[in-house]
């Protein structure tokens, strides 16, 4: 039986828009169909050429923040956190859509264990709705800076139905507790793009928090299944940030 | 300290990009690696770490 709204913890959902108003509108429509009753939605426009202020009129339930410039992934989400009043915070990519009940299992997972600091849902590819993008991450190698994705590209046949501790959350959908936020502070903004959630997870782990995968919560991500040629911008930040991560979080061949 | 990454992973990725005809991407990737050795890159190593 579901609890009454006033007894459920408040969730602050932060999503960042950058030049993709139509995609963000689809997410907000998807969020309108979800059932969790104690939710605030914070929409951050991260310096778009045409800011998505129109969405704040179409969706008056949304708290709108305009950063005026592109602050990167962490900077945009951190700016949204200035308005967040929840017990839990969910950073959700604007190119996702959600199952109507997706918030309940995430919140319930935190209640299972007070050391849990972050939880990510099961993530599918939007274009292939039964194909998995994320069912957890293995540890990042302190030598190569790479970690393997559990379930990536597999059909979901129920093989990843067990919640478990993982090395890091998925940046497209990560919920964390107020306790974590108050203990370790905002996500470092030195990366701008890519690897910042791994950095944040490393800091959280060192602070004593565990990170979990929750399969009962489902999200669909509009990222292409075929990687294809990456853009020079993406290549720059991958080259820059993988080494930066290793410099910040490894000593010799060991993780800090 | 990052010998494997710099001596194996970076050259492998660069060769793969060149092989795929992704010259711009390879140049950008290498620029990203080199950024770590600039003063900004050096400062970022401990920035905002508790």
Coordinates of C-alpha atoms in Angstrom, one line a residue:
Chain A
X1 CA 0.0 0.0 0.0
X2 CA 1.4 3.4 -0.9
X3 CA 2.0 5.9 1.8
X4 CA 0.0 9.2 2.1
X5 CA 1.8 12.1 0.3
X6 CA 2.7 13.9 3.5
X7 CA 4.6 10.9 4.9
X8 CA 6.7 10.4 1.7
X9 CA 10.1 12.2 1.6
X10 CA 10.2 15.2 -0.7
X11 CA 12.2 14.7 -3.9
X12 CA 13.8 17.6 -5.7
X13 CA 14.3 16.8 -9.4
X14 CA 16.8 18.9 -11.2
X15 CA 17.1 18.8 -15.0
X16 CA 19.3 20.9 -17.2
X17 CA 18.4 22.2 -20.7
X18 CA 20.9 23.4 -23.2
X19 CA 19.5 24.2 -26.7
X20 CA 17.0 21.3 -26.6
X21 CA 13.7 22.8 -25.5
X22 CA 11.6 20.3 -27.5
X23 CA 13.3 17.4 -25.8
X24 CA 12.9 18.9 -22.4
X25 CA 9.2 19.5 -23.0
X26 CA 8.9 15.7 -23.7
X27 CA 10.5 15.0 -20.3
X28 CA 8.2 17.4 -18.5
X29 CA 5.2 15.7 -20.1
X30 CA 6.6 12.4 -19.0
X31 CA 7.0 13.7 -15.5
X32 CA 3.4 14.9 -15.4
X33 CA 2.3 11.3 -15.9
X34 CA 4.4 10.0 -12.9
X35 CA 2.6 9.3 -9.6
X36 CA 5.0 10.3 -6.8
X37 CA 3.1 13.0 -4.9
X38 CA 5.9 14.9 -3.1
X39 CA 8.0 16.2 -5.9
X40 CA 9.4 19.5 -7.0
X41 CA 10.9 20.0 -10.4
X42 CA 13.7 22.4 -11.0
X43 CA 14.4 23.2 -14.6
X44 CA 17.8 24.9 -15.3
X45 CA 18.5 26.6 -18.6
X46 CA 22.3 26.4 -19.0
X47 CA 22.9 29.3 -21.3
X48 CA 20.9 28.2 -24.3
X49 CA 20.8 30.5 -27.4
X50 CA 17.1 30.7 -26.8
X51 CA 16.4 30.0 -23.2
X52 CA 13.6 27.6 -22.4
X53 CA 11.6 30.1 -20.3
X54 CA 8.5 29.2 -22.4
X55 CA 8.5 25.8 -20.6
X56 CA 8.0 27.6 -17.3
X57 CA 4.8 29.0 -18.7
X58 CA 3.6 25.7 -20.1
X59 CA 4.5 23.8 -16.9
X60 CA 3.8 26.2 -14.0
X61 CA 4.6 23.5 -11.5
X62 CA 8.3 23.9 -12.5
X63 CA 10.8 26.1 -10.7
X64 CA 12.8 27.8 -13.4
X65 CA 16.5 28.8 -13.1
X66 CA 18.4 30.6 -15.9
X67 CA 22.1 30.5 -15.4
X68 CA 22.8 32.9 -18.3
X69 CA 25.8 30.9 -19.4
X70 CA 26.8 27.3 -20.0
X71 CA 28.2 26.1 -16.6
X72 CA 28.7 22.5 -17.8
X73 CA 26.9 19.5 -16.4
X74 CA 27.9 19.9 -12.7
X75 CA 27.6 23.7 -12.8
X76 CA 24.1 23.6 -14.3
X77 CA 22.9 21.0 -11.8
X78 CA 24.6 22.7 -8.9
X79 CA 22.8 26.0 -9.8
X80 CA 19.5 24.1 -9.7
X81 CA 20.3 22.8 -6.2
X82 CA 20.2 26.4 -4.9
X83 CA 16.4 26.1 -5.2
X84 CA 16.1 22.5 -4.0
X85 CA 14.3 21.9 -0.7
X86 CA 13.9 18.1 -0.9
X87 CA 15.1 15.2 1.3
X88 CA 16.4 13.5 -1.8
X89 CA 17.7 15.0 -5.0
X90 CA 17.4 13.5 -8.5
X91 CA 19.5 14.8 -11.3
X92 CA 17.9 13.6 -14.4
X93 CA 19.1 14.3 -18.0
X94 CA 16.6 16.2 -20.0
X95 CA 16.8 13.6 -22.8
X96 CA 15.1 11.0 -20.8
X97 CA 11.6 9.8 -20.2
X98 CA 10.4 7.9 -17.1
X99 CA 8.0 5.2 -16.0
X100 CA 5.1 6.6 -14.0
X101 CA 6.2 4.9 -10.8
X102 CA 9.9 5.4 -11.2
X103 CA 10.5 7.5 -8.1
X104 CA 9.0 5.1 -5.5
X105 CA 11.7 2.4 -5.7
X106 CA 14.5 4.9 -5.6
X107 CA 13.2 6.5 -2.4
X108 CA 12.5 3.1 -0.9
X109 CA 16.0 1.9 -1.6
X110 CA 17.4 4.8 0.6
X111 CA 15.2 3.6 3.4
X112 CA 16.8 0.2 3.4
X113 CA 20.2 1.3 4.5
X114 CA 21.3 4.6 6.0
X115 CA 24.8 4.4 4.4
X116 CA 23.3 4.6 0.9
X117 CA 24.2 7.9 -0.6
X118 CA 23.3 7.5 -4.3
X119 CA 21.0 5.4 -6.3
X120 CA 20.6 5.0 -10.1
X121 CA 17.7 3.3 -11.8
X122 CA 17.7 0.8 -14.6
X123 CA 18.2 2.7 -17.9
X124 CA 17.1 1.6 -21.3
X125 CA 17.7 3.1 -24.8
X126 CA 14.7 5.1 -25.8
X127 CA 14.9 4.0 -29.4
X128 CA 15.0 0.3 -28.4
X129 CA 12.9 0.3 -25.3
X130 CA 13.8 -3.2 -24.1
X131 CA 17.5 -2.8 -24.7
X132 CA 19.6 -1.9 -21.6
X133 CA 22.0 1.0 -21.4
X134 CA 22.7 0.6 -17.7
X135 CA 22.3 -2.0 -15.0
X136 CA 25.2 -0.9 -12.9
X137 CA 28.9 -0.1 -13.4
X138 CA 31.9 -2.2 -12.5
X139 CA 34.8 -0.4 -10.7
X140 CA 37.0 2.0 -12.6
X141 CA 40.5 0.6 -13.2
X142 CA 43.1 2.8 -11.6
X143 CA 45.5 1.9 -14.4
X144 CA 43.3 2.5 -17.5
X145 CA 40.7 4.8 -16.2
X146 CA 38.0 2.6 -17.6
X147 CA 35.1 0.8 -16.0
X148 CA 32.8 -1.7 -17.6
X149 CA 29.0 -1.1 -18.0
X150 CA 26.8 -3.9 -16.8
X151 CA 24.0 -4.9 -19.1
X152 CA 25.0 -2.5 -21.9
X153 CA 23.3 -3.5 -25.2
X154 CA 21.6 -6.6 -23.7
X155 CA 17.9 -7.3 -24.0
X156 CA 16.2 -7.1 -20.6
X157 CA 15.1 -10.6 -19.9
X158 CA 15.0 -10.1 -16.1
X159 CA 18.7 -10.9 -15.7
X160 CA 19.4 -7.7 -13.7
X161 CA 16.5 -7.6 -11.3
X162 CA 18.6 -7.6 -8.1
X163 CA 19.4 -4.3 -6.5
X164 CA 23.1 -4.1 -5.6
X165 CA 26.0 -1.8 -4.7
X166 CA 27.8 -0.4 -7.7
X167 CA 31.0 1.7 -8.2
X168 CA 29.3 4.8 -9.5
X169 CA 25.9 6.1 -10.6
X170 CA 24.8 6.8 -14.2
X171 CA 25.1 10.6 -14.9
X172 CA 21.8 10.5 -16.8
X173 CA 19.8 9.6 -13.7
X174 CA 21.2 9.8 -10.2
X175 CA 19.4 10.3 -6.9
X176 CA 21.3 11.3 -3.8
X177 CA 20.4 12.1 -0.3
X178 CA 20.5 15.4 1.5
X179 CA 22.9 13.8 4.0
X180 CA 25.4 13.2 1.2
X181 CA 25.0 16.7 -0.2
X182 CA 25.5 18.2 3.2
X183 CA 28.5 16.1 3.9
X184 CA 30.5 16.3 0.6
X185 CA 29.0 19.5 -0.9
X186 CA 28.3 20.3 -4.6
X187 CA 29.6 18.2 -7.5
X188 CA 33.1 19.4 -8.6
X189 CA 32.9 21.7 -11.6
X190 CA 36.4 21.2 -13.0
X191 CA 35.3 18.6 -15.6
X192 CA 32.6 20.6 -17.4
X193 CA 31.5 17.6 -19.4
X194 CA 32.0 13.8 -18.7
X195 CA 33.6 12.0 -15.7
X196 CA 32.2 14.4 -13.1
X197 CA 29.7 11.8 -11.7
X198 CA 32.6 9.4 -11.3
X199 CA 34.5 12.0 -9.4
X200 CA 31.5 12.7 -7.2
X201 CA 31.0 9.0 -6.6
X202 CA 34.7 8.6 -5.6
X203 CA 34.3 11.5 -3.1
X204 CA 31.1 10.0 -1.8
X205 CA 32.6 6.5 -1.3
X206 CA 35.6 8.0 0.6
X207 CA 33.0 9.8 2.8
X208 CA 31.5 6.4 3.7
X209 CA 28.4 6.4 1.4
X210 CA 27.5 3.4 -0.8
X211 CA 26.1 3.7 -4.3
X212 CA 23.3 1.4 -5.5
X213 CA 21.6 0.2 -8.7
X214 CA 17.8 -0.1 -8.3
X215 CA 16.2 -2.2 -11.1
X216 CA 12.6 -1.5 -10.1
X217 CA 12.9 2.1 -11.2
X218 CA 13.0 2.5 -15.0
X219 CA 14.2 5.4 -17.2
X220 CA 14.6 5.6 -21.0
X221 CA 17.5 7.6 -22.4
X222 CA 17.5 9.2 -25.8
X223 CA 21.1 8.5 -26.4
X224 CA 22.0 6.7 -29.6
X225 CA 22.8 3.1 -29.2
X226 CA 25.3 3.3 -32.0
X227 CA 28.2 5.5 -30.8
X228 CA 29.3 6.4 -34.4
X229 CA 31.8 9.2 -34.8
X230 CA 32.2 11.3 -31.7
X231 CA 32.4 15.0 -32.0
X232 CA 35.7 16.8 -31.5
X233 CA 34.2 18.4 -28.4
X234 CA 33.4 15.0 -26.9
X235 CA 36.8 13.7 -27.8
X236 CA 38.5 16.7 -26.2
X237 CA 36.7 16.2 -22.9
X238 CA 37.2 12.4 -22.9
X239 CA 40.9 12.9 -23.4
X240 CA 41.1 15.7 -20.8
X241 CA 38.9 14.2 -18.2
X242 CA 39.9 10.6 -18.0
X243 CA 43.4 11.6 -17.2
X244 CA 42.2 14.3 -14.8
X245 CA 40.1 11.7 -13.0
X246 CA 43.1 9.4 -12.7
X247 CA 45.2 12.3 -11.3
X248 CA 42.6 13.2 -8.8
X249 CA 41.6 9.7 -7.6
X250 CA 44.5 7.3 -8.0
X251 CA 47.9 7.0 -6.5
X252 CA 50.3 4.7 -8.2
X253 CA 48.2 1.8 -9.4
X254 CA 45.7 2.1 -6.5
X255 CA 42.5 4.1 -6.0
X256 CA 42.8 6.8 -3.3
Chain B
X1 CA 52.0 6.8 -12.3
X2 CA 49.8 7.0 -15.3
X3 CA 52.2 5.1 -17.5
X4 CA 49.7 2.6 -18.8
X5 CA 47.2 5.3 -19.6
X6 CA 49.8 7.6 -21.4
X7 CA 51.8 4.8 -23.0
X8 CA 49.1 2.4 -24.0
X9 CA 45.5 3.8 -23.8
X10 CA 46.2 7.2 -25.3
X11 CA 48.2 6.0 -28.3
X12 CA 45.7 3.2 -28.9
X13 CA 42.8 5.7 -28.9
X14 CA 44.7 8.1 -31.2
X15 CA 45.5 5.3 -33.7
X16 CA 41.9 4.1 -33.6
X17 CA 40.6 7.6 -34.4
X18 CA 43.1 8.0 -37.2
X19 CA 42.2 4.6 -38.6
X20 CA 38.5 5.6 -38.6
X21 CA 39.4 8.9 -40.4
X22 CA 38.5 10.9 -37.4
X23 CA 41.4 13.4 -37.7
X24 CA 39.6 16.3 -36.0
X25 CA 38.6 14.1 -33.1
X26 CA 42.1 12.7 -32.7
X27 CA 43.5 16.3 -32.6
X28 CA 40.9 17.3 -30.0
X29 CA 41.5 14.2 -27.9
X30 CA 45.3 14.9 -27.9
X31 CA 44.6 18.5 -27.0
X32 CA 42.5 17.3 -24.0
X33 CA 45.3 15.0 -22.8
X34 CA 47.8 17.8 -23.1
X35 CA 45.5 20.2 -21.1
X36 CA 46.4 18.2 -18.0
X37 CA 50.0 19.5 -18.3
X38 CA 49.0 23.2 -18.4
X39 CA 48.9 25.3 -15.3
X40 CA 45.0 25.1 -15.3
X41 CA 45.2 21.3 -15.6
X42 CA 47.7 21.0 -12.8
X43 CA 45.6 23.2 -10.5
X44 CA 42.5 21.1 -11.3
X45 CA 44.1 18.0 -9.8
X46 CA 43.2 19.0 -6.3
X47 CA 40.4 21.5 -6.9
X48 CA 37.3 21.0 -4.8
X49 CA 38.6 17.8 -3.3
X50 CA 37.7 17.5 0.4

